[in-house]
Amino acid sequence: MYIKQKKSWEISENEATCESLYLNRRKLLQAAGLAGAGLMIGGTPSFATPISGFPPIRNSEYTLDRALTSEQDATTYTNFYEFGSSKNIWRKAKKLSTDPWLVTIDGLVDYPIQIDASELVKKLGGMEERLYRHRCVEAWSMAVPWSGFSLSNLVKFASPKSDAKYIRMETFFDPDVAPGQKQSWYPWPYVEGLTLNEAKNELAFLAVGLYGKAMQNQNGAPIRLVVPWKYGFKSIKSITRFTFTNERPVSFWEELSPKEYGFWANVSPWVPHPRWPQDRERVLGGGYVKTQLYNGYEEEVSYLYKDKYTDDKRELFY
Ligand SMILES: Nc1nc2c(c(=O)[nH]1)N[C@H]1C(S)=C(S)[C@@H](COP(=O)(O)O)O[C@H]1N2
Ligand SMILES: [Mo]
């Protein structure tokens, strides 16, 4: 449950968390003999400590084959269906309050926790800047500097149990703030997932900033996923929950249209979308370039899919 604009001292803990989650966590803690041991690291945040450390140092290992997209384009042409299906939602997204921002880490972990995003960032340390290409399934692309840290740091921090195979991520749900969520034909909240092996790949990134500054709401503040070898819809914004599980998560777009937006969603120029080709892309700011397999990150990620090729090539790409 997304936390509304009440201050933490006005609410009790079981109001501040989804009831069932609260009960689950209590059960888990009781089972472990840890009830009351104060495992809610950071606690329900009572006041804002903004995420700091901008601009981080650029990691020179990540280079581009094209010019950076202008900050103006990357921050005003955005997909964030919670605020509407147009690309021009950046003004509407200002209504989202991202500080404090409670993040839940639960599922197949020894100690489920809730932690404020700014505390989480401190725990994960090592903020850096990376230049990544981004390829939307709609065949437009950009190239931008993200600030953040490897998703593998979060996996280590969460310390999943050995039977965890997937990580499921969820966006906030608050229709009063995000009018798109009043459209009940969508399966809100937005959900995405990766295999744990994908999540541990060095390229999988949790971004908290863009262009050396704190993330703006329209780009997924305060914390979002960036998986540049997959179509953009996998890169879920404004994450409130990370759940480790042994069941493959069904993502938002997969639930709506599984043939068009499957679980894997790896970028491939030779597997067309059912309704349009995918062999080239429109670059934000002007021009077209050829689309590359795994969006140009084949060397880094192809090992993940070596044993998965089947006769149906589509399987890995949608
Ligand atoms: N919660 C949420 N995350 C989301 C989306 C969305 O609608 N809601 N859109 C996705 C899509 S389709 C793309 S292409 C990228 C766009 O990221 P950007 O707007 O920062 O370029 O965010 C992805 N993450
Ligand atoms: Mo997208």
mmCIF file of C-alpha atoms and ligand atoms in Angstrom:
data_model
loop_
_atom_site.group_PDB
_atom_site.id
_atom_site.type_symbol
_atom_site.label_atom_id
_atom_site.label_comp_id
_atom_site.label_asym_id
_atom_site.label_seq_id
_atom_site.Cartn_x
_atom_site.Cartn_y
_atom_site.Cartn_z
ATOM 1 C CA MET A 1 0.000 0.000 0.000
ATOM 2 C CA TYR A 2 1.314 3.419 -0.889
ATOM 3 C CA ILE A 3 1.672 5.700 2.104
ATOM 4 C CA LYS A 4 -0.342 8.903 1.923
ATOM 5 C CA GLN A 5 0.715 12.320 3.088
ATOM 6 C CA LYS A 6 0.388 11.665 6.822
ATOM 7 C CA LYS A 7 3.442 12.079 8.988
ATOM 8 C CA SER A 8 4.668 8.858 10.557
ATOM 9 C CA TRP A 9 4.078 10.071 14.099
ATOM 10 C CA GLU A 10 0.369 10.309 13.252
ATOM 11 C CA ILE A 11 0.010 6.647 12.307
ATOM 12 C CA SER A 12 0.676 3.301 13.895
ATOM 13 C CA GLU A 13 2.886 0.749 12.217
ATOM 14 C CA ASN A 14 0.078 -1.502 11.058
ATOM 15 C CA GLU A 15 -1.625 1.407 9.356
ATOM 16 C CA ALA A 16 1.624 2.373 7.692
ATOM 17 C CA THR A 17 2.045 -1.032 6.109
ATOM 18 C CA CYS A 18 -0.398 -3.131 4.175
ATOM 19 C CA GLU A 19 -2.259 -5.209 6.763
ATOM 20 C CA SER A 20 -1.461 -8.604 5.270
ATOM 21 C CA LEU A 21 2.177 -7.698 4.844
ATOM 22 C CA TYR A 22 2.313 -6.549 8.434
ATOM 23 C CA LEU A 23 0.825 -9.835 9.605
ATOM 24 C CA ASN A 24 3.166 -11.849 7.417
ATOM 25 C CA ARG A 25 6.161 -10.025 8.702
ATOM 26 C CA ARG A 26 5.033 -10.550 12.278
ATOM 27 C CA LYS A 27 4.513 -14.241 11.634
ATOM 28 C CA LEU A 28 7.949 -14.512 10.114
ATOM 29 C CA LEU A 29 9.543 -12.659 12.965
ATOM 30 C CA GLN A 30 7.680 -14.756 15.515
ATOM 31 C CA ALA A 31 8.751 -17.928 13.760
ATOM 32 C CA ALA A 32 12.321 -16.723 13.936
ATOM 33 C CA GLY A 33 11.872 -15.709 17.571
ATOM 34 C CA LEU A 34 12.586 -12.159 16.578
ATOM 35 C CA ALA A 35 9.264 -10.394 17.120
ATOM 36 C CA GLY A 36 9.918 -6.970 18.506
ATOM 37 C CA ALA A 37 13.607 -7.141 17.660
ATOM 38 C CA GLY A 38 13.233 -3.969 15.608
ATOM 39 C CA LEU A 39 14.114 -5.288 12.204
ATOM 40 C CA MET A 40 12.510 -2.405 10.433
ATOM 41 C CA ILE A 41 15.808 -0.848 9.530
ATOM 42 C CA GLY A 42 15.476 2.897 9.509
ATOM 43 C CA GLY A 43 11.918 2.611 10.817
ATOM 44 C CA THR A 44 8.998 4.393 9.251
ATOM 45 C CA PRO A 45 10.754 7.563 8.236
ATOM 46 C CA SER A 46 9.475 10.526 10.190
ATOM 47 C CA PHE A 47 11.054 13.219 8.071
ATOM 48 C CA ALA A 48 12.782 13.594 4.801
ATOM 49 C CA THR A 49 16.455 12.938 4.295
ATOM 50 C CA PRO A 50 16.809 13.375 0.560
ATOM 51 C CA ILE A 51 19.024 10.970 -1.346
ATOM 52 C CA SER A 52 22.457 12.611 -1.510
ATOM 53 C CA GLY A 53 25.686 12.100 -3.429
ATOM 54 C CA PHE A 54 24.952 13.853 -6.728
ATOM 55 C CA PRO A 55 26.619 13.982 -9.105
ATOM 56 C CA PRO A 56 28.329 10.613 -8.635
ATOM 57 C CA ILE A 57 31.567 9.709 -10.408
ATOM 58 C CA ARG A 58 31.083 8.292 -13.887
ATOM 59 C CA ASN A 59 32.061 4.655 -14.355
ATOM 60 C CA SER A 60 34.140 4.784 -17.551
ATOM 61 C CA GLU A 61 33.437 1.131 -18.369
ATOM 62 C CA TYR A 62 30.071 2.063 -19.826
ATOM 63 C CA THR A 63 30.464 3.876 -23.104
ATOM 64 C CA LEU A 64 28.057 4.842 -25.870
ATOM 65 C CA ASP A 65 28.129 4.600 -29.650
ATOM 66 C CA ARG A 66 25.987 7.699 -30.033
ATOM 67 C CA ALA A 67 25.403 11.166 -28.616
ATOM 68 C CA LEU A 68 23.703 11.633 -25.264
ATOM 69 C CA THR A 69 20.037 12.533 -25.524
ATOM 70 C CA SER A 70 19.320 16.064 -24.345
ATOM 71 C CA GLU A 71 18.168 16.311 -20.750
ATOM 72 C CA GLN A 72 15.157 18.243 -21.983
ATOM 73 C CA ASP A 73 14.021 15.386 -24.261
ATOM 74 C CA ALA A 74 14.692 12.626 -21.726
ATOM 75 C CA THR A 75 12.748 14.398 -18.987
ATOM 76 C CA THR A 76 9.748 15.609 -21.004
ATOM 77 C CA TYR A 77 9.112 12.617 -23.309
ATOM 78 C CA THR A 78 8.395 9.832 -20.844
ATOM 79 C CA ASN A 79 6.280 6.709 -20.467
ATOM 80 C CA PHE A 80 4.570 6.527 -17.079
ATOM 81 C CA TYR A 81 1.060 5.146 -17.502
ATOM 82 C CA GLU A 82 0.183 5.870 -13.884
ATOM 83 C CA PHE A 83 -0.040 9.503 -15.007
ATOM 84 C CA GLY A 84 -1.630 8.875 -18.401
ATOM 85 C CA SER A 85 -0.882 7.181 -21.680
ATOM 86 C CA SER A 86 0.652 10.226 -23.388
ATOM 87 C CA LYS A 87 4.388 10.960 -23.281
ATOM 88 C CA ASN A 88 3.731 14.431 -21.941
ATOM 89 C CA ILE A 89 2.979 13.677 -18.291
ATOM 90 C CA TRP A 90 5.901 15.390 -16.533
ATOM 91 C CA ARG A 91 3.712 18.133 -15.054
ATOM 92 C CA LYS A 92 1.130 15.653 -13.742
ATOM 93 C CA ALA A 93 3.877 13.547 -12.165
ATOM 94 C CA LYS A 94 4.865 16.471 -9.913
ATOM 95 C CA LYS A 95 1.950 15.491 -7.671
ATOM 96 C CA LEU A 96 3.770 12.346 -6.544
ATOM 97 C CA SER A 97 5.465 12.837 -3.189
ATOM 98 C CA THR A 98 8.632 10.737 -3.050
ATOM 99 C CA ASP A 99 10.175 11.726 0.260
ATOM 100 C CA PRO A 100 9.790 9.830 2.534
ATOM 101 C CA TRP A 101 9.413 6.694 0.411
ATOM 102 C CA LEU A 102 8.991 3.350 2.082
ATOM 103 C CA VAL A 103 10.489 0.361 0.257
ATOM 104 C CA THR A 104 9.571 -3.193 1.275
ATOM 105 C CA ILE A 105 11.940 -6.112 0.731
ATOM 106 C CA ASP A 106 10.149 -9.394 1.366
ATOM 107 C CA GLY A 107 9.322 -12.882 0.131
ATOM 108 C CA LEU A 108 12.026 -15.563 0.246
ATOM 109 C CA VAL A 109 14.463 -13.656 2.455
ATOM 110 C CA ASP A 110 15.460 -14.363 6.034
ATOM 111 C CA TYR A 111 14.406 -10.939 7.304
ATOM 112 C CA PRO A 112 11.763 -9.004 5.406
ATOM 113 C CA ILE A 113 12.244 -5.296 6.007
ATOM 114 C CA GLN A 114 10.829 -1.898 5.246
ATOM 115 C CA ILE A 115 13.277 0.898 4.733
ATOM 116 C CA ASP A 116 13.177 4.461 3.468
ATOM 117 C CA ALA A 117 14.649 4.857 -0.022
ATOM 118 C CA SER A 118 17.331 7.271 1.223
ATOM 119 C CA GLU A 119 18.411 4.792 3.939
ATOM 120 C CA LEU A 120 18.425 1.976 1.420
ATOM 121 C CA VAL A 121 20.690 3.953 -0.885
ATOM 122 C CA LYS A 122 23.129 4.523 1.985
ATOM 123 C CA LYS A 123 23.168 0.797 2.783
ATOM 124 C CA LEU A 124 23.843 -0.117 -0.826
ATOM 125 C CA GLY A 125 26.591 2.477 -1.159
ATOM 126 C CA GLY A 126 28.752 2.978 -4.194
ATOM 127 C CA MET A 127 26.583 5.345 -6.212
ATOM 128 C CA GLU A 128 28.018 5.781 -9.705
ATOM 129 C CA GLU A 129 27.046 7.212 -13.067
ATOM 130 C CA ARG A 130 26.597 4.996 -16.111
ATOM 131 C CA LEU A 131 25.844 5.893 -19.712
ATOM 132 C CA TYR A 132 23.254 3.471 -21.078
ATOM 133 C CA ARG A 133 21.216 3.111 -24.223
ATOM 134 C CA HIS A 134 17.473 2.710 -23.686
ATOM 135 C CA ARG A 135 15.202 1.073 -26.265
ATOM 136 C CA CYS A 136 11.439 1.298 -25.895
ATOM 137 C CA VAL A 137 9.358 -1.496 -27.434
ATOM 138 C CA GLU A 138 7.559 1.275 -29.361
ATOM 139 C CA ALA A 139 10.789 1.705 -31.391
ATOM 140 C CA TRP A 140 12.134 4.970 -30.014
ATOM 141 C CA SER A 141 15.390 5.172 -28.086
ATOM 142 C CA MET A 142 17.588 7.436 -26.025
ATOM 143 C CA ALA A 143 21.019 7.390 -24.392
ATOM 144 C CA VAL A 144 21.330 8.892 -20.910
ATOM 145 C CA PRO A 145 23.538 9.090 -17.803
ATOM 146 C CA TRP A 146 21.863 7.286 -14.892
ATOM 147 C CA SER A 147 23.029 7.647 -11.282
ATOM 148 C CA GLY A 148 22.624 4.650 -9.021
ATOM 149 C CA PHE A 149 24.080 1.275 -8.152
ATOM 150 C CA SER A 150 24.024 -2.319 -9.302
ATOM 151 C CA LEU A 151 20.850 -4.225 -8.556
ATOM 152 C CA SER A 152 23.199 -7.010 -7.404
ATOM 153 C CA ASN A 153 24.019 -4.832 -4.356
ATOM 154 C CA LEU A 154 20.367 -4.956 -3.363
ATOM 155 C CA VAL A 155 20.250 -8.709 -3.939
ATOM 156 C CA LYS A 156 23.250 -9.122 -1.614
ATOM 157 C CA PHE A 157 21.687 -6.811 0.958
ATOM 158 C CA ALA A 158 18.390 -8.741 0.869
ATOM 159 C CA SER A 159 20.207 -12.072 1.075
ATOM 160 C CA PRO A 160 17.539 -14.215 -0.624
ATOM 161 C CA LYS A 161 17.017 -17.839 0.362
ATOM 162 C CA SER A 162 18.474 -20.473 -1.937
ATOM 163 C CA ASP A 163 15.078 -21.372 -3.420
ATOM 164 C CA ALA A 164 14.434 -17.817 -4.647
ATOM 165 C CA LYS A 165 14.536 -17.778 -8.446
ATOM 166 C CA TYR A 166 12.985 -14.420 -9.318
ATOM 167 C CA ILE A 167 12.756 -10.887 -8.093
ATOM 168 C CA ARG A 168 9.356 -9.213 -8.435
ATOM 169 C CA MET A 169 9.141 -5.424 -8.298
ATOM 170 C CA GLU A 170 6.082 -3.283 -7.750
ATOM 171 C CA THR A 171 5.262 0.422 -8.242
ATOM 172 C CA PHE A 172 3.151 2.504 -5.800
ATOM 173 C CA PHE A 173 -0.636 2.444 -6.020
ATOM 174 C CA ASP A 174 -2.388 5.732 -5.303
ATOM 175 C CA PRO A 175 -5.141 6.687 -7.776
ATOM 176 C CA ASP A 176 -5.680 10.049 -6.036
ATOM 177 C CA VAL A 177 -2.178 11.069 -7.046
ATOM 178 C CA ALA A 178 -1.820 9.082 -10.264
ATOM 179 C CA PRO A 179 -5.001 9.489 -12.348
ATOM 180 C CA GLY A 180 -4.035 6.693 -14.742
ATOM 181 C CA GLN A 181 -4.611 4.272 -11.893
ATOM 182 C CA LYS A 182 -8.321 5.147 -11.987
ATOM 183 C CA GLN A 183 -8.433 3.319 -15.321
ATOM 184 C CA SER A 184 -9.559 0.006 -13.933
ATOM 185 C CA TRP A 185 -8.900 -2.060 -17.072
ATOM 186 C CA TYR A 186 -5.178 -1.883 -16.292
ATOM 187 C CA PRO A 187 -3.833 -4.415 -13.745
ATOM 188 C CA TRP A 188 -2.445 -1.870 -11.254
ATOM 189 C CA PRO A 189 -0.042 -1.627 -9.600
ATOM 190 C CA TYR A 190 2.672 -1.852 -12.266
ATOM 191 C CA VAL A 191 4.684 -5.023 -11.732
ATOM 192 C CA GLU A 192 7.899 -6.249 -13.314
ATOM 193 C CA GLY A 193 10.229 -9.144 -12.736
ATOM 194 C CA LEU A 194 13.629 -10.609 -13.530
ATOM 195 C CA THR A 195 15.236 -13.954 -12.884
ATOM 196 C CA LEU A 196 17.667 -13.762 -10.012
ATOM 197 C CA ASN A 197 20.488 -14.474 -12.468
ATOM 198 C CA GLU A 198 19.428 -11.493 -14.575
ATOM 199 C CA ALA A 199 19.201 -9.360 -11.440
ATOM 200 C CA LYS A 200 22.765 -10.322 -10.523
ATOM 201 C CA ASN A 201 24.102 -9.328 -13.943
ATOM 202 C CA GLU A 202 26.359 -6.305 -13.560
ATOM 203 C CA LEU A 203 24.328 -4.268 -16.088
ATOM 204 C CA ALA A 204 21.097 -4.460 -14.082
ATOM 205 C CA PHE A 205 20.953 -1.092 -12.367
ATOM 206 C CA LEU A 206 18.856 0.684 -9.767
ATOM 207 C CA ALA A 207 18.755 4.342 -10.707
ATOM 208 C CA VAL A 208 18.072 7.179 -8.293
ATOM 209 C CA GLY A 209 19.277 9.992 -10.554
ATOM 210 C CA LEU A 210 19.595 11.206 -14.110
ATOM 211 C CA TYR A 211 22.078 13.740 -15.561
ATOM 212 C CA GLY A 212 23.910 13.897 -12.249
ATOM 213 C CA LYS A 213 20.822 15.057 -10.302
ATOM 214 C CA ALA A 214 18.184 13.347 -8.199
ATOM 215 C CA MET A 215 15.632 11.544 -10.356
ATOM 216 C CA GLN A 216 12.630 13.594 -11.377
ATOM 217 C CA ASN A 217 9.215 12.069 -10.766
ATOM 218 C CA GLN A 218 8.393 11.534 -14.428
ATOM 219 C CA ASN A 219 11.496 9.352 -14.815
ATOM 220 C CA GLY A 220 10.631 7.163 -11.835
ATOM 221 C CA ALA A 221 11.705 8.898 -8.621
ATOM 222 C CA PRO A 222 12.937 8.058 -6.154
ATOM 223 C CA ILE A 223 14.185 4.644 -7.328
ATOM 224 C CA ARG A 224 13.692 2.698 -10.548
ATOM 225 C CA LEU A 225 15.096 -0.241 -12.416
ATOM 226 C CA VAL A 226 17.230 0.107 -15.570
ATOM 227 C CA VAL A 227 17.827 -3.049 -17.637
ATOM 228 C CA PRO A 228 19.230 -1.700 -20.905
ATOM 229 C CA TRP A 229 19.303 -4.997 -22.850
ATOM 230 C CA LYS A 230 15.537 -5.358 -22.474
ATOM 231 C CA TYR A 231 12.666 -3.331 -23.860
ATOM 232 C CA GLY A 232 12.013 -0.233 -21.798
ATOM 233 C CA PHE A 233 8.827 -1.487 -20.140
ATOM 234 C CA LYS A 234 10.924 -3.872 -18.019
ATOM 235 C CA SER A 235 12.597 -0.845 -16.384
ATOM 236 C CA ILE A 236 9.926 -0.303 -13.730
ATOM 237 C CA LYS A 237 9.669 3.150 -12.139
ATOM 238 C CA SER A 238 9.032 4.387 -8.596
ATOM 239 C CA ILE A 239 9.508 0.998 -6.934
ATOM 240 C CA THR A 240 7.930 0.368 -3.527
ATOM 241 C CA ARG A 241 8.494 -3.349 -3.189
ATOM 242 C CA PHE A 242 11.072 -6.017 -4.032
ATOM 243 C CA THR A 243 9.803 -9.570 -3.464
ATOM 244 C CA PHE A 244 12.015 -12.629 -3.831
ATOM 245 C CA THR A 245 10.015 -15.593 -5.079
ATOM 246 C CA ASN A 246 10.274 -18.976 -6.792
ATOM 247 C CA GLU A 247 7.311 -18.206 -9.052
ATOM 248 C CA ARG A 248 7.807 -16.273 -12.256
ATOM 249 C CA PRO A 249 6.109 -12.898 -11.758
ATOM 250 C CA VAL A 250 3.467 -11.821 -14.250
ATOM 251 C CA SER A 251 4.283 -8.301 -15.258
ATOM 252 C CA PHE A 252 1.844 -5.480 -15.946
ATOM 253 C CA TRP A 253 2.131 -5.531 -19.741
ATOM 254 C CA GLU A 254 2.342 -9.305 -19.880
ATOM 255 C CA GLU A 255 -0.976 -9.558 -18.102
ATOM 256 C CA LEU A 256 -2.538 -7.137 -20.604
ATOM 257 C CA SER A 257 -1.083 -8.679 -23.753
ATOM 258 C CA PRO A 258 1.277 -11.655 -23.288
ATOM 259 C CA LYS A 259 2.007 -12.177 -26.999
ATOM 260 C CA GLU A 260 3.208 -8.613 -27.375
ATOM 261 C CA TYR A 261 4.922 -8.018 -24.028
ATOM 262 C CA GLY A 262 6.233 -11.223 -22.515
ATOM 263 C CA PHE A 263 8.400 -11.874 -19.508
ATOM 264 C CA TRP A 264 11.789 -11.908 -21.279
ATOM 265 C CA ALA A 265 11.429 -8.871 -23.563
ATOM 266 C CA ASN A 266 15.042 -8.909 -24.728
ATOM 267 C CA VAL A 267 15.726 -6.438 -27.536
ATOM 268 C CA SER A 268 16.104 -8.097 -30.926
ATOM 269 C CA PRO A 269 16.108 -6.517 -34.393
ATOM 270 C CA TRP A 270 15.017 -9.786 -36.029
ATOM 271 C CA VAL A 271 11.931 -10.545 -34.007
ATOM 272 C CA PRO A 272 9.230 -8.069 -35.006
ATOM 273 C CA HIS A 273 6.551 -7.007 -32.595
ATOM 274 C CA PRO A 274 3.222 -8.465 -33.805
ATOM 275 C CA ARG A 275 2.219 -4.980 -34.985
ATOM 276 C CA TRP A 276 5.480 -3.333 -36.152
ATOM 277 C CA PRO A 277 9.087 -4.102 -37.117
ATOM 278 C CA GLN A 278 11.890 -3.845 -34.531
ATOM 279 C CA ASP A 279 14.961 -3.561 -36.783
ATOM 280 C CA ARG A 280 15.393 0.180 -36.415
ATOM 281 C CA GLU A 281 14.617 2.829 -33.868
ATOM 282 C CA ARG A 282 13.869 6.537 -33.803
ATOM 283 C CA VAL A 283 16.445 8.326 -31.687
ATOM 284 C CA LEU A 284 14.981 11.029 -29.441
ATOM 285 C CA GLY A 285 16.297 14.327 -30.747
ATOM 286 C CA GLY A 286 16.354 13.184 -34.371
ATOM 287 C CA GLY A 287 17.300 10.438 -36.821
ATOM 288 C CA TYR A 288 17.107 6.657 -36.942
ATOM 289 C CA VAL A 289 19.654 3.923 -36.160
ATOM 290 C CA LYS A 290 19.646 0.156 -36.573
ATOM 291 C CA THR A 291 18.518 -1.764 -33.519
ATOM 292 C CA GLN A 292 21.131 -4.165 -32.107
ATOM 293 C CA LEU A 293 20.654 -7.590 -30.537
ATOM 294 C CA TYR A 294 20.250 -7.159 -26.778
ATOM 295 C CA ASN A 295 20.366 -3.439 -27.539
ATOM 296 C CA GLY A 296 24.137 -3.722 -28.061
ATOM 297 C CA TYR A 297 24.810 -5.538 -24.780
ATOM 298 C CA GLU A 298 25.126 -9.036 -26.247
ATOM 299 C CA GLU A 299 28.619 -9.596 -24.866
ATOM 300 C CA GLU A 300 27.477 -8.826 -21.322
ATOM 301 C CA VAL A 301 24.198 -10.749 -21.251
ATOM 302 C CA SER A 302 23.995 -13.506 -23.872
ATOM 303 C CA TYR A 303 25.292 -16.129 -21.387
ATOM 304 C CA LEU A 304 22.034 -15.701 -19.475
ATOM 305 C CA TYR A 305 20.045 -17.150 -22.368
ATOM 306 C CA LYS A 306 22.463 -19.747 -23.842
ATOM 307 C CA ASP A 307 20.435 -22.750 -22.724
ATOM 308 C CA LYS A 308 17.118 -21.110 -23.435
ATOM 309 C CA TYR A 309 17.042 -20.928 -27.229
ATOM 310 C CA THR A 310 14.131 -22.891 -28.602
ATOM 311 C CA ASP A 311 12.645 -23.252 -32.070
ATOM 312 C CA ASP A 312 10.389 -20.371 -31.286
ATOM 313 C CA LYS A 313 12.763 -17.405 -31.342
ATOM 314 C CA ARG A 314 9.965 -15.174 -30.169
ATOM 315 C CA GLU A 315 10.075 -16.729 -26.763
ATOM 316 C CA LEU A 316 13.096 -14.820 -25.532
ATOM 317 C CA PHE A 317 12.170 -11.535 -27.115
ATOM 318 C CA TYR A 318 8.544 -11.077 -26.131
HETATM 319 N N1 LIG B 1 5.708 2.206 -13.150
HETATM 320 C C1 LIG B 1 5.971 2.346 -14.452
HETATM 321 N N2 LIG B 1 7.208 2.076 -14.897
HETATM 322 C C2 LIG B 1 7.499 2.211 -16.223
HETATM 323 C C3 LIG B 1 6.498 2.598 -17.159
HETATM 324 C C4 LIG B 1 5.203 2.877 -16.649
HETATM 325 O O1 LIG B 1 4.266 3.224 -17.389
HETATM 326 N N3 LIG B 1 4.987 2.756 -15.298
HETATM 327 N N4 LIG B 1 6.805 2.681 -18.496
HETATM 328 C C5 LIG B 1 7.944 1.871 -18.967
HETATM 329 C C6 LIG B 1 8.329 2.153 -20.333
HETATM 330 S S1 LIG B 1 7.307 1.558 -21.560
HETATM 331 C C7 LIG B 1 9.498 2.776 -20.674
HETATM 332 S S2 LIG B 1 9.991 2.939 -22.274
HETATM 333 C C8 LIG B 1 10.338 3.374 -19.612
HETATM 334 C C9 LIG B 1 10.523 4.840 -19.928
HETATM 335 O O2 LIG B 1 11.428 5.450 -19.070
HETATM 336 P P1 LIG B 1 11.671 7.024 -19.228
HETATM 337 O O3 LIG B 1 10.317 7.651 -19.324
HETATM 338 O O4 LIG B 1 12.429 7.434 -18.029
HETATM 339 O O5 LIG B 1 12.408 7.202 -20.502
HETATM 340 O O6 LIG B 1 9.789 3.257 -18.315
HETATM 341 C C10 LIG B 1 9.154 2.023 -18.053
HETATM 342 N N5 LIG B 1 8.773 1.960 -16.650
HETATM 343 MO MO MO B 2 8.535 1.633 -23.457
#
